[in-house]
Amino acid sequence: MADVMAEEARRASRVAQGLDAELRTRALFEIADALEKNEGRILEENAKDLEAAKDMDILPATLQRLKLKDGKIAQLAKGIRSLAESGDPVGRVLRRTQVAEGLQLEQVSAPLGVLLIIFEARPDALPQIAALSIRSGNGLLLKGGKEAAHSNKVIHSVVADAIERAGLPRSLVGLVTSRDEIKDLLSMNHLIDLVIPRGSNQLVTYIQSNTKIPVLGHADGVCHIYVDKEADLSKVLKIVVDSKVDYPAACNAAETVLFHRGCTEGGDSSVVAKSLAALRSEGVKVNGGPKAAKELGLPPAPKPKHEYGDLEVTVEIVESQQEAIDFIHGNGSGHTECIITESQSAADDFLKRVDSACVHHNASTRFSDGFRYGLGAEVGISTSRIHARGPVGVDGLLTTRWLMRGSGNIVNKDQDIEYTHTSLPF
Amino acid sequence: MADVMAEEARRASRVAQGLDAELRTRALFEIADALEKNEGRILEENAKDLEAAKDMDILPATLQRLKLKDGKIAQLAKGIRSLAESGDPVGRVLRRTQVAEGLQLEQVSAPLGVLLIIFEARPDALPQIAALSIRSGNGLLLKGGKEAAHSNKVIHSVVADAIERAGLPRSLVGLVTSRDEIKDLLSMNHLIDLVIPRGSNQLVTYIQSNTKIPVLGHADGVCHIYVDKEADLSKVLKIVVDSKVDYPAACNAAETVLFHRGCTEGGDSSVVAKSLAALRSEGVKVNGGPKAAKELGLPPAPKPKHEYGDLEVTVEIVESQQEAIDFIHGNGSGHTECIITESQSAADDFLKRVDSACVHHNASTRFSDGFRYGLGAEVGISTSRIHARGPVGVDGLLTTRWLMRGSGNIVNKDQDIEYTHTSLPF
């Protein structure tokens, strides 16, 4: 079943790509309108899911994400309209070259093909991701959790009707409701080009370990702050607290703070002492790595690489910036790291050498996010190095094609052709 | 063994990235010089491989590729010097944004990490790929075939000595000579970021089916030419012959020519008849798809998707451009397709809608190649949609990092920050 849907989604994506971009824009406006018009129906179905969830073994946090709160539909519609107004990302010229006399080459952006989104709870993810997928001309398969079955079904039918009203094939966005399991979907690497998981670390880890399809996402976010000996105390207190406390469950929250040995000088008024006091005053439990546990009398941290996802943090002392960087490379997840320092050379060295998706100087780790980075709608945050790294916007759903325009040119063993390879404006 | 080498290669890559780019440039010049200085030694070892190959079950074509021909070393050295002079691709700014007051964001190019190249025969691939890898700051593991063991060993030691002379860690380029099998290497997806196979279709298919590491390459190249009814006869004859005959074993050679029904009009002087005559005069055997076999009396082609890799071609008649495009999507490998037509609208439609890595208008399929496209040294041609598509130059060995420079900025639930998200020049 799902394999047929994947083939239909690819066909629909090719149809969508061939039609005027205006139709995809129109589909987005239709979806936004339809969500608002059908708010009552959608909330009724959502209530059924919430009712059924009482009999399931569901965590309170999941239940929270399952509920479509007041104003959510209006907010979704607004986001989709803004995406509709953002212009077409497909077919943009990225490079133009005069290859030889009468022979021109262009590299243009193109849809990836067929995306598979696997999400848990959050029915609001469905229209958001469908909108991103339509904007980028891709075919989409959606596989939601059974806890949101009613909500997903009604939202999908509202979205598919709107796509059809805009003149696009409704199979562009397919909801997998058949009994195909995630495992079966993950084996369709000849039909699906990219999987985007939206859910728990366990879900992401399971997907990463069970498919050959490229996965856009991250299983964990073990972000570090390194406080240099030349750090400004007021910046340290602000950034350390914000990175941990602003939203402790987020992947870009800090889990470990490394202090340079110099920060321990000064007793109760040392940078370390003041930082720990500031964290504790916000309710953060502070654990220590081996050195910090011993020297600062902290309870020992569980292990060097640990994502608390809560108001808890590991602190450690390092003797040098090199030790800090080695610690990060050895124990990080390559997500986001930050240095706090007033030394330009220390900052430059850290930004040049730390091998993570996002490296910040004197700015909270919490900034590493598609919206805050200014990428518009966020597809996800990738800790993979292939295709897209860090916060990913709609660009992460695109690939490129090469278009060559000639006048009867042939290669003939490169005997009679003079390659010019001049860059042309575009 | 190989896992230790992979970890060392990553460490070396991080060291190389932290050092001045000048050192990587110097390493390339050192390698070029060393190859020339050691030509005698290298050719001696190559002769041992050729001697040993006599007792192995090796195809004549493989034997051809195993031999380092006269002038090959000089040619390699020249290519590596030109790469050395081409400038550093690492750390280039790709995007710069003013996020908020006192908060700036840059996206910069960065090495992918650790590459694994698996190659058969061709010992000349070793220094070429090592040079591309060093240029892009990556760590590299090389796994060559046992038929080239002597050649690979001496070339690797020449290359590693040169890297060390330039002041870089010699573990940047590791030759896997242990008994680790390809299967073991392919399971190291936590240590290796990209596999690049250089060898037969069978090797590539085996690798694609047996690893979770992203593979840059293509198993087959089933390229199509579509001859529109408004095609210019002289261009048809030139392009059809060149696409098939210039180098029939290449992945970008044409395997199938689709003629619009209109091309069959005119009996012996029809476009089809003249094209078949031109192909046959070059020694090409012409087979027919179902319609062409029947109507033109051609021997039936094996199957619609068939890579001959030889002087043989499939011809078929289509009733419309839509049928041609559907045929290509149904039977192609997404590599390279060409339309021959004088109609601008037919060409635009084909270039917009054909979902392949390279789509040409009035230009031979043989142009789809990194050198001819002007990308400099070629890493390979990718028919995957993720990361890199079509001919791939050194850019395909890079990823990006996000660097943020602040002045103590925090998120604090986005309450007190005004996002500007202005693009800055770079």
mmCIF file of C-alpha atoms in Angstrom, chain B residues 113-331:
data_model
loop_
_atom_site.group_PDB
_atom_site.id
_atom_site.type_symbol
_atom_site.label_atom_id
_atom_site.label_comp_id
_atom_site.label_asym_id
_atom_site.label_seq_id
_atom_site.Cartn_x
_atom_site.Cartn_y
_atom_site.Cartn_z
ATOM 1 C CA GLY B 113 35.166 14.522 7.983
ATOM 2 C CA VAL B 114 36.362 11.058 7.008
ATOM 3 C CA LEU B 115 36.044 9.703 3.475
ATOM 4 C CA LEU B 116 36.429 6.094 2.445
ATOM 5 C CA ILE B 117 37.432 5.428 -1.140
ATOM 6 C CA ILE B 118 37.131 1.889 -2.414
ATOM 7 C CA PHE B 119 38.799 1.439 -5.766
ATOM 8 C CA GLU B 120 39.689 -1.375 -8.121
ATOM 9 C CA ALA B 121 42.812 -1.679 -10.280
ATOM 10 C CA ARG B 122 43.683 1.956 -11.210
ATOM 11 C CA PRO B 123 46.534 2.901 -8.863
ATOM 12 C CA ASP B 124 46.457 6.397 -10.399
ATOM 13 C CA ALA B 125 43.171 6.963 -8.499
ATOM 14 C CA LEU B 126 45.093 6.958 -5.215
ATOM 15 C CA PRO B 127 47.098 10.206 -5.558
ATOM 16 C CA GLN B 128 44.217 11.932 -7.363
ATOM 17 C CA ILE B 129 41.743 11.218 -4.601
ATOM 18 C CA ALA B 130 44.260 11.857 -1.841
ATOM 19 C CA ALA B 131 44.879 15.286 -3.373
ATOM 20 C CA LEU B 132 41.151 16.123 -3.527
ATOM 21 C CA SER B 133 40.746 14.962 0.046
ATOM 22 C CA ILE B 134 43.674 17.058 1.325
ATOM 23 C CA ARG B 135 42.480 20.101 -0.633
ATOM 24 C CA SER B 136 39.106 19.826 1.144
ATOM 25 C CA GLY B 137 40.623 19.158 4.601
ATOM 26 C CA ASN B 138 39.154 15.678 4.956
ATOM 27 C CA GLY B 139 40.611 12.566 6.507
ATOM 28 C CA LEU B 140 40.830 9.682 4.038
ATOM 29 C CA LEU B 141 40.830 5.902 4.156
ATOM 30 C CA LEU B 142 41.889 4.139 0.967
ATOM 31 C CA LYS B 143 40.969 0.557 0.228
ATOM 32 C CA GLY B 144 42.454 -0.684 -3.036
ATOM 33 C CA GLY B 145 42.110 -4.001 -4.795
ATOM 34 C CA LYS B 146 44.723 -6.689 -4.124
ATOM 35 C CA GLU B 147 45.639 -6.700 -7.840
ATOM 36 C CA ALA B 148 47.273 -3.271 -7.261
ATOM 37 C CA ALA B 149 48.761 -3.985 -3.830
ATOM 38 C CA HIS B 150 52.407 -3.173 -4.697
ATOM 39 C CA SER B 151 51.566 -0.008 -6.611
ATOM 40 C CA ASN B 152 49.194 1.260 -3.921
ATOM 41 C CA LYS B 153 51.695 0.599 -1.156
ATOM 42 C CA VAL B 154 54.526 2.556 -2.755
ATOM 43 C CA ILE B 155 52.304 5.422 -3.916
ATOM 44 C CA HIS B 156 50.733 5.669 -0.468
ATOM 45 C CA SER B 157 54.106 5.848 1.215
ATOM 46 C CA VAL B 158 55.265 8.543 -1.219
ATOM 47 C CA VAL B 159 52.080 10.521 -0.518
ATOM 48 C CA ALA B 160 52.211 10.083 3.269
ATOM 49 C CA ASP B 161 55.894 11.130 3.416
ATOM 50 C CA ALA B 162 55.047 14.249 1.432
ATOM 51 C CA ILE B 163 52.140 15.093 3.775
ATOM 52 C CA GLU B 164 54.485 14.790 6.740
ATOM 53 C CA ARG B 165 57.133 16.958 5.069
ATOM 54 C CA ALA B 166 54.480 19.668 4.686
ATOM 55 C CA GLY B 167 53.862 19.598 8.445
ATOM 56 C CA LEU B 168 50.586 17.691 8.476
ATOM 57 C CA PRO B 169 49.842 14.401 10.276
ATOM 58 C CA ARG B 170 50.553 11.440 7.964
ATOM 59 C CA SER B 171 47.438 9.678 9.319
ATOM 60 C CA LEU B 172 45.413 12.165 7.258
ATOM 61 C CA VAL B 173 45.572 9.584 4.444
ATOM 62 C CA GLY B 174 45.462 5.943 5.529
ATOM 63 C CA LEU B 175 45.851 2.903 3.298
ATOM 64 C CA VAL B 176 43.873 -0.045 4.647
ATOM 65 C CA THR B 177 46.219 -2.990 4.152
ATOM 66 C CA SER B 178 45.000 -5.019 7.081
ATOM 67 C CA ARG B 179 42.755 -7.976 6.485
ATOM 68 C CA ASP B 180 39.667 -5.855 7.156
ATOM 69 C CA GLU B 181 37.256 -6.649 4.401
ATOM 70 C CA ILE B 182 35.153 -4.108 2.540
ATOM 71 C CA LYS B 183 32.170 -5.461 4.480
ATOM 72 C CA ASP B 184 33.778 -4.433 7.791
ATOM 73 C CA LEU B 185 34.656 -0.977 6.527
ATOM 74 C CA LEU B 186 31.099 -0.464 5.315
ATOM 75 C CA SER B 187 29.752 -1.152 8.817
ATOM 76 C CA MET B 188 31.707 1.782 10.325
ATOM 77 C CA ASN B 189 28.966 4.354 9.794
ATOM 78 C CA HIS B 190 29.821 6.043 13.100
ATOM 79 C CA LEU B 191 33.397 6.657 11.908
ATOM 80 C CA ILE B 192 33.107 7.271 8.170
ATOM 81 C CA ASP B 193 31.015 10.072 6.643
ATOM 82 C CA LEU B 194 31.032 9.254 2.924
ATOM 83 C CA VAL B 195 32.002 6.290 0.731
ATOM 84 C CA ILE B 196 33.155 6.888 -2.816
ATOM 85 C CA PRO B 197 33.381 3.731 -4.921
ATOM 86 C CA ARG B 198 35.586 3.808 -8.000
ATOM 87 C CA GLY B 199 35.132 0.660 -9.994
ATOM 88 C CA SER B 200 32.700 -1.642 -11.743
ATOM 89 C CA ASN B 201 28.904 -1.431 -11.555
ATOM 90 C CA GLN B 202 28.986 -4.605 -9.481
ATOM 91 C CA LEU B 203 31.280 -2.986 -6.901
ATOM 92 C CA VAL B 204 29.080 0.113 -6.681
ATOM 93 C CA THR B 205 25.881 -1.916 -6.395
ATOM 94 C CA TYR B 206 27.448 -4.103 -3.707
ATOM 95 C CA ILE B 207 28.505 -1.037 -1.713
ATOM 96 C CA GLN B 208 25.144 0.704 -2.072
ATOM 97 C CA SER B 209 23.354 -2.405 -0.831
ATOM 98 C CA ASN B 210 25.650 -3.065 2.096
ATOM 99 C CA THR B 211 26.155 0.158 4.011
ATOM 100 C CA LYS B 212 24.350 2.893 5.885
ATOM 101 C CA ILE B 213 27.148 5.329 5.059
ATOM 102 C CA PRO B 214 26.076 7.708 2.268
ATOM 103 C CA VAL B 215 27.525 6.600 -1.080
ATOM 104 C CA LEU B 216 28.608 9.142 -3.688
ATOM 105 C CA GLY B 217 28.342 7.546 -7.081
ATOM 106 C CA HIS B 218 26.138 5.721 -9.495
ATOM 107 C CA ALA B 219 25.670 2.068 -10.324
ATOM 108 C CA ASP B 220 24.439 2.613 -13.846
ATOM 109 C CA GLY B 221 24.035 5.261 -16.487
ATOM 110 C CA VAL B 222 21.101 4.622 -18.802
ATOM 111 C CA CYS B 223 21.043 7.900 -20.715
ATOM 112 C CA HIS B 224 18.381 8.856 -23.271
ATOM 113 C CA ILE B 225 18.194 11.096 -26.291
ATOM 114 C CA TYR B 226 14.773 12.324 -27.354
ATOM 115 C CA VAL B 227 14.617 13.492 -30.974
ATOM 116 C CA ASP B 228 11.692 15.877 -31.325
ATOM 117 C CA LYS B 229 9.750 16.217 -34.576
ATOM 118 C CA GLU B 230 11.198 19.723 -34.945
ATOM 119 C CA ALA B 231 14.794 18.579 -34.664
ATOM 120 C CA ASP B 232 17.489 19.800 -37.046
ATOM 121 C CA LEU B 233 18.778 16.763 -38.976
ATOM 122 C CA SER B 234 22.467 17.732 -38.939
ATOM 123 C CA LYS B 235 22.363 18.240 -35.157
ATOM 124 C CA VAL B 236 20.576 14.907 -34.728
ATOM 125 C CA LEU B 237 23.234 13.015 -36.662
ATOM 126 C CA LYS B 238 26.120 14.687 -34.820
ATOM 127 C CA ILE B 239 24.660 14.381 -31.315
ATOM 128 C CA VAL B 240 23.225 10.863 -31.614
ATOM 129 C CA VAL B 241 26.497 9.491 -32.993
ATOM 130 C CA ASP B 242 28.702 11.356 -30.497
ATOM 131 C CA SER B 243 26.551 10.383 -27.499
ATOM 132 C CA LYS B 244 26.826 6.706 -28.438
ATOM 133 C CA VAL B 245 30.198 6.374 -30.115
ATOM 134 C CA ASP B 246 32.602 8.838 -28.451
ATOM 135 C CA TYR B 247 33.215 6.466 -25.508
ATOM 136 C CA PRO B 248 30.585 3.720 -25.371
ATOM 137 C CA ALA B 249 31.744 2.318 -22.000
ATOM 138 C CA ALA B 250 31.276 5.665 -20.225
ATOM 139 C CA CYS B 251 28.309 6.158 -17.904
ATOM 140 C CA ASN B 252 27.256 9.256 -19.846
ATOM 141 C CA ALA B 253 27.043 7.445 -23.204
ATOM 142 C CA ALA B 254 23.520 7.209 -24.655
ATOM 143 C CA GLU B 255 21.798 3.820 -24.439
ATOM 144 C CA THR B 256 18.373 4.677 -25.835
ATOM 145 C CA VAL B 257 17.224 7.054 -28.576
ATOM 146 C CA LEU B 258 13.532 7.983 -28.602
ATOM 147 C CA PHE B 259 12.227 9.378 -31.898
ATOM 148 C CA HIS B 260 9.018 11.364 -32.121
ATOM 149 C CA ARG B 261 6.571 9.743 -34.579
ATOM 150 C CA GLY B 262 7.134 12.718 -36.923
ATOM 151 C CA CYS B 263 10.768 11.625 -37.413
ATOM 152 C CA THR B 264 9.600 8.444 -39.166
ATOM 153 C CA GLU B 265 8.039 10.344 -42.071
ATOM 154 C CA GLY B 266 9.847 10.408 -45.404
ATOM 155 C CA GLY B 267 10.907 6.806 -45.886
ATOM 156 C CA ASP B 268 14.628 6.413 -46.541
ATOM 157 C CA SER B 269 15.262 10.111 -46.067
ATOM 158 C CA SER B 270 13.394 10.319 -42.738
ATOM 159 C CA VAL B 271 15.264 11.495 -39.637
ATOM 160 C CA VAL B 272 15.022 7.989 -38.195
ATOM 161 C CA ALA B 273 16.379 6.290 -41.311
ATOM 162 C CA LYS B 274 19.311 8.707 -41.606
ATOM 163 C CA SER B 275 20.091 8.405 -37.880
ATOM 164 C CA LEU B 276 20.143 4.604 -38.024
ATOM 165 C CA ALA B 277 22.376 4.724 -41.086
ATOM 166 C CA ALA B 278 24.780 7.119 -39.335
ATOM 167 C CA LEU B 279 24.924 4.903 -36.246
ATOM 168 C CA ARG B 280 25.467 1.765 -38.316
ATOM 169 C CA SER B 281 28.219 3.401 -40.360
ATOM 170 C CA GLU B 282 30.065 3.816 -37.028
ATOM 171 C CA GLY B 283 29.610 0.123 -36.274
ATOM 172 C CA VAL B 284 26.689 0.489 -33.868
ATOM 173 C CA LYS B 285 24.194 -2.362 -33.637
ATOM 174 C CA VAL B 286 20.664 -0.897 -33.499
ATOM 175 C CA ASN B 287 17.920 -2.700 -31.571
ATOM 176 C CA GLY B 288 14.280 -1.661 -31.340
ATOM 177 C CA GLY B 289 11.783 -1.225 -28.541
ATOM 178 C CA PRO B 290 8.389 -2.889 -29.216
ATOM 179 C CA LYS B 291 7.137 -0.255 -31.698
ATOM 180 C CA ALA B 292 10.440 0.340 -33.462
ATOM 181 C CA ALA B 293 11.158 -3.386 -33.733
ATOM 182 C CA LYS B 294 7.848 -3.885 -35.476
ATOM 183 C CA GLU B 295 7.686 -0.788 -37.644
ATOM 184 C CA LEU B 296 11.358 -0.487 -38.577
ATOM 185 C CA GLY B 297 12.112 -4.211 -38.671
ATOM 186 C CA LEU B 298 14.778 -3.991 -35.938
ATOM 187 C CA PRO B 299 15.929 -6.839 -33.685
ATOM 188 C CA PRO B 300 14.132 -6.530 -30.344
ATOM 189 C CA ALA B 301 16.037 -4.750 -27.556
ATOM 190 C CA PRO B 302 16.724 -6.767 -24.377
ATOM 191 C CA LYS B 303 14.540 -4.616 -22.042
ATOM 192 C CA PRO B 304 13.614 -0.930 -21.893
ATOM 193 C CA LYS B 305 16.237 -0.183 -19.199
ATOM 194 C CA HIS B 306 19.499 -1.581 -20.488
ATOM 195 C CA GLU B 307 23.057 -0.262 -20.281
ATOM 196 C CA TYR B 308 24.997 -1.687 -23.210
ATOM 197 C CA GLY B 309 28.276 0.057 -22.436
ATOM 198 C CA ASP B 310 29.219 -0.902 -25.968
ATOM 199 C CA LEU B 311 28.498 -0.081 -29.644
ATOM 200 C CA GLU B 312 24.845 -1.065 -29.357
ATOM 201 C CA VAL B 313 21.743 1.046 -28.842
ATOM 202 C CA THR B 314 17.974 0.800 -28.330
ATOM 203 C CA VAL B 315 15.713 2.875 -30.564
ATOM 204 C CA GLU B 316 12.012 3.483 -29.903
ATOM 205 C CA ILE B 317 9.219 5.575 -31.406
ATOM 206 C CA VAL B 318 7.064 7.792 -29.181
ATOM 207 C CA GLU B 319 3.864 9.622 -30.081
ATOM 208 C CA SER B 320 4.499 12.706 -27.955
ATOM 209 C CA GLN B 321 6.986 14.478 -25.714
ATOM 210 C CA GLN B 322 4.886 13.365 -22.748
ATOM 211 C CA GLU B 323 5.420 9.734 -23.776
ATOM 212 C CA ALA B 324 9.153 10.384 -24.091
ATOM 213 C CA ILE B 325 9.325 11.916 -20.615
ATOM 214 C CA ASP B 326 7.285 9.065 -19.099
ATOM 215 C CA PHE B 327 9.581 6.564 -20.848
ATOM 216 C CA ILE B 328 12.654 8.267 -19.380
ATOM 217 C CA HIS B 329 11.176 8.428 -15.863
ATOM 218 C CA GLY B 330 10.118 4.795 -16.126
ATOM 219 C CA ASN B 331 13.313 3.365 -17.599
#
